mmCIF file of C-alpha atoms in Angstrom:
data_model
loop_
_atom_site.group_PDB
_atom_site.id
_atom_site.type_symbol
_atom_site.label_atom_id
_atom_site.label_comp_id
_atom_site.label_asym_id
_atom_site.label_seq_id
_atom_site.Cartn_x
_atom_site.Cartn_y
_atom_site.Cartn_z
ATOM 1 C CA MET S 1 0.000 0.000 0.000
ATOM 2 C CA THR S 2 2.940 2.272 -0.551
ATOM 3 C CA SER S 3 1.695 3.180 -4.029
ATOM 4 C CA ALA S 4 0.132 6.520 -4.833
ATOM 5 C CA VAL S 5 -3.492 7.533 -4.496
ATOM 6 C CA ASP S 6 -5.624 9.258 -7.122
ATOM 7 C CA VAL S 7 -8.034 11.803 -5.658
ATOM 8 C CA SER S 8 -10.885 13.792 -7.154
ATOM 9 C CA ALA S 9 -12.048 16.607 -4.839
ATOM 10 C CA ARG S 10 -14.647 19.344 -5.075
ATOM 11 C CA SER S 11 -16.511 21.654 -2.686
ATOM 12 C CA ASP S 12 -19.362 24.000 -3.586
ATOM 13 C CA ILE S 13 -21.413 26.510 -1.625
ATOM 14 C CA GLY S 14 -24.589 25.127 -3.208
ATOM 15 C CA ALA S 15 -27.575 27.058 -4.509
ATOM 16 C CA VAL S 16 -28.998 28.415 -1.236
ATOM 17 C CA ARG S 17 -26.334 29.039 1.410
ATOM 18 C CA HIS S 18 -24.290 32.250 1.576
ATOM 19 C CA VAL S 19 -21.237 30.708 3.241
ATOM 20 C CA ASN S 20 -19.499 27.403 2.553
ATOM 21 C CA GLU S 21 -19.133 25.772 5.969
ATOM 22 C CA ASP S 22 -17.522 22.646 4.499
ATOM 23 C CA SER S 23 -13.779 22.036 4.479
ATOM 24 C CA TYR S 24 -11.697 19.086 3.356
ATOM 25 C CA LEU S 25 -8.188 17.715 3.605
ATOM 26 C CA SER S 26 -6.732 15.673 0.771
ATOM 27 C CA GLN S 27 -3.156 15.106 1.852
ATOM 28 C CA ASP S 28 -1.880 11.536 1.830
ATOM 29 C CA PRO S 29 -2.316 9.825 4.307
ATOM 30 C CA VAL S 30 -5.448 11.817 5.282
ATOM 31 C CA PHE S 31 -8.591 12.271 3.191
ATOM 32 C CA VAL S 32 -11.405 13.827 5.243
ATOM 33 C CA VAL S 33 -14.440 16.073 4.933
ATOM 34 C CA ALA S 34 -15.604 18.403 7.720
ATOM 35 C CA ASP S 35 -19.044 20.022 7.668
ATOM 36 C CA GLY S 36 -19.419 23.004 10.006
ATOM 37 C CA MET S 37 -22.607 22.779 12.006
ATOM 38 C CA GLY S 38 -25.199 24.654 9.947
ATOM 39 C CA GLY S 39 -26.888 27.501 11.769
ATOM 40 C CA HIS S 40 -24.240 27.444 14.472
ATOM 41 C CA ALA S 41 -21.729 30.185 15.175
ATOM 42 C CA ARG S 42 -18.485 29.979 13.210
ATOM 43 C CA GLY S 43 -19.308 26.733 11.405
ATOM 44 C CA ASP S 44 -16.944 27.604 8.565
ATOM 45 C CA VAL S 45 -14.155 28.390 11.013
ATOM 46 C CA ALA S 46 -14.856 25.177 12.943
ATOM 47 C CA SER S 47 -14.500 22.934 9.891
ATOM 48 C CA ARG S 48 -11.389 24.774 8.723
ATOM 49 C CA THR S 49 -9.852 24.561 12.196
ATOM 50 C CA ALA S 50 -10.432 20.802 12.300
ATOM 51 C CA VAL S 51 -8.749 20.054 8.979
ATOM 52 C CA GLU S 52 -5.871 22.440 9.681
ATOM 53 C CA SER S 53 -5.237 20.665 12.983
ATOM 54 C CA LEU S 54 -5.228 17.258 11.281
ATOM 55 C CA SER S 55 -2.900 18.563 8.586
ATOM 56 C CA ARG S 56 -0.381 19.515 11.246
ATOM 57 C CA THR S 57 -0.572 16.357 13.359
ATOM 58 C CA LEU S 58 -0.830 13.826 10.521
ATOM 59 C CA SER S 59 1.856 15.199 8.247
ATOM 60 C CA ALA S 60 2.043 14.534 4.523
ATOM 61 C CA GLY S 61 3.804 11.302 3.636
ATOM 62 C CA SER S 62 3.521 9.809 7.116
ATOM 63 C CA THR S 63 1.861 6.496 7.990
ATOM 64 C CA PRO S 64 0.403 6.943 11.480
ATOM 65 C CA THR S 65 -0.841 4.226 13.797
ATOM 66 C CA PRO S 66 -4.569 4.055 14.649
ATOM 67 C CA ASP S 67 -3.807 5.432 18.113
ATOM 68 C CA GLU S 68 -2.031 8.393 16.547
ATOM 69 C CA VAL S 69 -5.047 9.072 14.352
ATOM 70 C CA ILE S 70 -7.393 9.090 17.339
ATOM 71 C CA THR S 71 -5.010 11.396 19.193
ATOM 72 C CA ALA S 72 -5.016 13.712 16.174
ATOM 73 C CA VAL S 73 -8.817 13.768 16.119
ATOM 74 C CA ASP S 74 -8.840 14.503 19.854
ATOM 75 C CA GLU S 75 -6.476 17.435 19.236
ATOM 76 C CA ALA S 76 -8.728 18.676 16.422
ATOM 77 C CA ASN S 77 -11.689 18.447 18.794
ATOM 78 C CA ALA S 78 -9.819 20.521 21.370
ATOM 79 C CA ALA S 79 -8.945 23.118 18.729
ATOM 80 C CA VAL S 80 -12.579 23.437 17.643
ATOM 81 C CA ARG S 81 -13.746 23.427 21.263
ATOM 82 C CA ALA S 82 -11.441 26.378 21.945
ATOM 83 C CA LEU S 83 -13.426 28.473 19.468
ATOM 84 C CA SER S 84 -16.356 28.601 21.908
ATOM 85 C CA ASP S 85 -16.480 30.306 25.293
ATOM 86 C CA ALA S 86 -17.079 28.078 28.297
ATOM 87 C CA GLU S 87 -20.509 29.589 28.940
ATOM 88 C CA GLU S 88 -21.746 29.046 25.381
ATOM 89 C CA THR S 89 -24.184 26.189 24.821
ATOM 90 C CA GLY S 90 -26.454 24.794 22.127
ATOM 91 C CA ALA S 91 -26.471 26.631 18.802
ATOM 92 C CA ALA S 92 -23.860 29.088 20.078
ATOM 93 C CA VAL S 93 -21.199 26.366 20.138
ATOM 94 C CA ALA S 94 -18.912 26.085 17.118
ATOM 95 C CA GLY S 95 -18.821 22.508 15.842
ATOM 96 C CA THR S 96 -18.147 20.332 12.841
ATOM 97 C CA THR S 97 -18.588 16.808 11.570
ATOM 98 C CA LEU S 98 -15.555 14.813 10.456
ATOM 99 C CA ALA S 99 -15.478 11.767 8.193
ATOM 100 C CA GLY S 100 -12.885 10.186 5.986
ATOM 101 C CA VAL S 101 -10.136 7.633 5.522
ATOM 102 C CA VAL S 102 -6.544 7.570 6.753
ATOM 103 C CA ARG S 103 -3.742 5.310 5.573
ATOM 104 C CA VAL S 104 -2.404 3.684 8.768
ATOM 105 C CA ARG S 105 0.091 1.066 9.874
ATOM 106 C CA VAL S 106 -1.324 -1.491 12.272
ATOM 107 C CA PRO S 107 1.604 -2.805 14.367
ATOM 108 C CA GLU S 108 -0.209 -5.840 15.781
ATOM 109 C CA ARG S 109 -1.038 -7.052 12.263
ATOM 110 C CA ALA S 110 2.242 -5.880 10.710
ATOM 111 C CA ALA S 111 0.235 -4.335 7.902
ATOM 112 C CA GLU S 112 -0.906 -1.083 6.358
ATOM 113 C CA GLU S 113 -4.656 -0.577 6.134
ATOM 114 C CA TRP S 114 -7.253 2.111 5.602
ATOM 115 C CA MET S 115 -8.847 3.480 8.761
ATOM 116 C CA VAL S 116 -12.326 4.919 8.302
ATOM 117 C CA ILE S 117 -13.176 7.586 10.893
ATOM 118 C CA ASN S 118 -16.481 9.306 11.573
ATOM 119 C CA VAL S 119 -17.994 11.892 13.910
ATOM 120 C CA GLY S 120 -21.389 13.285 12.867
ATOM 121 C CA ASP S 121 -23.367 12.730 9.664
ATOM 122 C CA SER S 122 -20.850 13.165 6.882
ATOM 123 C CA ARG S 123 -20.267 9.774 5.256
ATOM 124 C CA VAL S 124 -17.742 7.343 3.830
ATOM 125 C CA TYR S 125 -18.681 4.745 1.212
ATOM 126 C CA ALA S 126 -16.754 1.955 -0.467
ATOM 127 C CA TRP S 127 -17.077 1.735 -4.257
ATOM 128 C CA ASP S 128 -16.449 -1.541 -6.114
ATOM 129 C CA GLY S 129 -17.104 -0.279 -9.625
ATOM 130 C CA ARG S 130 -20.799 -1.125 -9.578
ATOM 131 C CA SER S 131 -22.284 -0.411 -6.158
ATOM 132 C CA LEU S 132 -21.804 1.609 -2.986
ATOM 133 C CA GLU S 133 -21.360 0.183 0.485
ATOM 134 C CA ARG S 134 -21.795 2.635 3.333
ATOM 135 C CA LEU S 135 -18.983 2.290 5.865
ATOM 136 C CA THR S 136 -20.155 4.855 8.417
ATOM 137 C CA VAL S 137 -23.237 5.241 10.593
ATOM 138 C CA ASP S 138 -24.724 8.720 11.018
ATOM 139 C CA HIS S 139 -24.646 10.215 14.488
ATOM 140 C CA SER S 140 -28.047 11.836 14.155
ATOM 141 C CA ALA S 141 -31.428 12.000 15.815
ATOM 142 C CA VAL S 142 -33.130 10.224 12.908
ATOM 143 C CA GLN S 143 -30.515 7.441 12.832
ATOM 144 C CA GLU S 144 -31.341 6.735 16.463
ATOM 145 C CA LEU S 145 -35.012 6.454 15.478
ATOM 146 C CA VAL S 146 -34.068 4.073 12.668
ATOM 147 C CA ASP S 147 -31.928 1.988 15.028
ATOM 148 C CA ALA S 148 -34.857 1.792 17.458
ATOM 149 C CA GLY S 149 -37.155 0.574 14.670
ATOM 150 C CA LEU S 150 -39.416 3.603 14.994
ATOM 151 C CA ILE S 151 -38.955 4.849 11.422
ATOM 152 C CA THR S 152 -37.619 3.373 8.202
ATOM 153 C CA PRO S 153 -34.428 4.562 6.454
ATOM 154 C CA GLU S 154 -36.676 6.002 3.727
ATOM 155 C CA GLN S 155 -38.654 8.005 6.307
ATOM 156 C CA ALA S 156 -35.384 9.214 7.815
ATOM 157 C CA GLU S 157 -34.433 10.888 4.531
ATOM 158 C CA VAL S 158 -37.405 13.270 4.777
ATOM 159 C CA HIS S 159 -37.781 13.494 8.556
ATOM 160 C CA PRO S 160 -38.012 17.089 9.895
ATOM 161 C CA GLU S 161 -35.171 16.408 12.364
ATOM 162 C CA ARG S 162 -32.795 14.913 9.815
ATOM 163 C CA ASN S 163 -30.415 17.857 10.312
ATOM 164 C CA VAL S 164 -30.021 17.231 14.054
ATOM 165 C CA ILE S 165 -26.681 15.547 14.740
ATOM 166 C CA THR S 166 -25.846 13.925 18.061
ATOM 167 C CA ARG S 167 -22.051 13.974 17.866
ATOM 168 C CA ALA S 168 -19.625 16.608 16.570
ATOM 169 C CA LEU S 169 -16.137 17.949 17.042
ATOM 170 C CA GLY S 170 -16.247 20.941 19.383
ATOM 171 C CA ALA S 171 -19.504 19.995 21.099
ATOM 172 C CA GLU S 172 -17.890 18.391 24.158
ATOM 173 C CA ASP S 173 -14.473 18.244 25.811
ATOM 174 C CA PHE S 174 -14.120 14.628 24.684
ATOM 175 C CA VAL S 175 -15.253 13.115 21.394
ATOM 176 C CA ASP S 176 -16.028 9.474 20.588
ATOM 177 C CA THR S 177 -14.713 8.682 17.101
ATOM 178 C CA ASP S 178 -16.134 5.718 15.179
ATOM 179 C CA ARG S 179 -13.493 3.682 13.366
ATOM 180 C CA VAL S 180 -13.539 0.845 10.828
ATOM 181 C CA PHE S 181 -10.522 -0.874 9.292
ATOM 182 C CA VAL S 182 -10.328 -1.906 5.646
ATOM 183 C CA PRO S 183 -7.389 -4.049 4.440
ATOM 184 C CA ALA S 184 -5.336 -2.760 1.529
ATOM 185 C CA GLY S 185 -6.556 -3.851 -1.878
ATOM 186 C CA VAL S 186 -10.106 -4.678 -0.774
ATOM 187 C CA VAL S 187 -11.780 -1.427 -1.832
ATOM 188 C CA GLN S 188 -11.496 -0.029 -5.353
ATOM 189 C CA ALA S 189 -12.266 3.500 -4.158
ATOM 190 C CA PHE S 190 -13.646 5.471 -1.229
ATOM 191 C CA LEU S 191 -16.315 8.162 -1.511
ATOM 192 C CA VAL S 192 -16.171 10.724 1.309
ATOM 193 C CA CYS S 193 -18.892 13.383 1.382
ATOM 194 C CA SER S 194 -20.776 15.929 3.417
ATOM 195 C CA ASP S 195 -24.537 15.505 3.779
ATOM 196 C CA GLY S 196 -25.069 18.116 1.082
ATOM 197 C CA LEU S 197 -24.515 15.284 -1.400
ATOM 198 C CA THR S 198 -26.634 12.586 0.235
ATOM 199 C CA ARG S 199 -29.527 14.955 0.933
ATOM 200 C CA GLU S 200 -29.902 15.658 -2.765
ATOM 201 C CA LEU S 201 -28.872 12.360 -4.390
ATOM 202 C CA SER S 202 -29.854 8.836 -3.388
ATOM 203 C CA ASP S 203 -27.199 6.156 -3.060
ATOM 204 C CA GLU S 204 -28.589 4.613 -6.254
ATOM 205 C CA THR S 205 -28.196 7.860 -8.183
ATOM 206 C CA ILE S 206 -24.656 8.333 -6.870
ATOM 207 C CA ALA S 207 -23.804 4.784 -7.965
ATOM 208 C CA GLU S 208 -25.269 5.392 -11.431
ATOM 209 C CA ILE S 209 -23.089 8.485 -11.851
ATOM 210 C CA LEU S 210 -19.947 6.693 -10.680
ATOM 211 C CA ALA S 211 -20.703 3.700 -12.911
ATOM 212 C CA GLY S 212 -20.337 6.057 -15.869
ATOM 213 C CA ASP S 213 -16.654 6.340 -14.881
ATOM 214 C CA PRO S 214 -16.410 10.145 -15.108
ATOM 215 C CA ASN S 215 -12.924 11.649 -15.382
ATOM 216 C CA ASP S 216 -13.569 13.897 -12.361
ATOM 217 C CA PRO S 217 -16.088 12.009 -10.172
ATOM 218 C CA ALA S 218 -16.218 14.593 -7.367
ATOM 219 C CA ALA S 219 -16.996 17.444 -9.754
ATOM 220 C CA VAL S 220 -19.744 15.502 -11.521
ATOM 221 C CA LEU S 221 -21.359 14.448 -8.227
ATOM 222 C CA VAL S 222 -21.229 17.955 -6.760
ATOM 223 C CA GLU S 223 -22.667 19.485 -9.922
ATOM 224 C CA ALA S 224 -25.496 16.929 -9.858
ATOM 225 C CA ALA S 225 -26.295 17.710 -6.207
ATOM 226 C CA VAL S 226 -26.387 21.449 -6.882
ATOM 227 C CA ALA S 227 -28.594 20.885 -9.935
ATOM 228 C CA ALA S 228 -30.946 18.776 -7.793
ATOM 229 C CA GLY S 229 -31.521 21.718 -5.442
ATOM 230 C CA GLY S 230 -28.225 22.414 -3.721
ATOM 231 C CA HIS S 231 -29.925 23.236 -0.426
ATOM 232 C CA ASP S 232 -26.658 22.797 1.487
ATOM 233 C CA ASN S 233 -22.929 23.057 0.888
ATOM 234 C CA VAL S 234 -21.648 20.016 -1.011
ATOM 235 C CA THR S 235 -18.192 18.461 -0.638
ATOM 236 C CA VAL S 236 -16.932 15.226 -2.167
ATOM 237 C CA LEU S 237 -13.640 13.351 -2.156
ATOM 238 C CA PHE S 238 -13.271 10.312 -4.408
ATOM 239 C CA VAL S 239 -10.167 8.447 -3.262
ATOM 240 C CA ARG S 240 -8.822 5.698 -5.495
ATOM 241 C CA PRO S 241 -5.731 3.805 -4.232
ATOM 242 C CA ARG S 242 -3.463 2.738 -7.070
ATOM 243 C CA VAL S 243 -2.973 -1.030 -7.009
#
């Protein structure tokens, strides 16, 4: 897994918002998207702060351990947390989602793998050339309802509280980061995106676009999401490890 990685990346303000609160980092070994909490103070600064922190702690060309990645996310959380005053609560708190993949070395398995990380409702998918497999679980109010069997995934997509996330960088002093490990060579490509993509395009539509093998997948997906309404900022990374 020491070979290079091809990346297609694009971020757009969308058709409605006046500020792009999304940020991304595409710097091998780190490929992440951060979506500043919409309607919250300094969402754009929060997402930018998170990716800048990760850029410093997970330097270009390095191959960190999983523990080092979690430490880096914890440091990013502290940096975003520092944007808010201690007495600020609720919508006054600066926060951001974080989702993506990191190339890591796993000492106990003597191997390099991809580590999928997630906090919030941005997403990571695996792409096999024909279909998408979602690798992350949203930290959201509607996902909790789905998990409890109270609503269906289809109802979740149009639920009035679908924008309410239950976990974010900057919301608390400590953050719980989901992680999944994918062995090298198993996944043809990773799709990392903010919810501005998945709110406008279904997984099936995204798969249809990718199946057309566009030269710049992120640009085509973002343009399609904006054309479909673009109600939120849209950010996409399409990460293809070279075999």
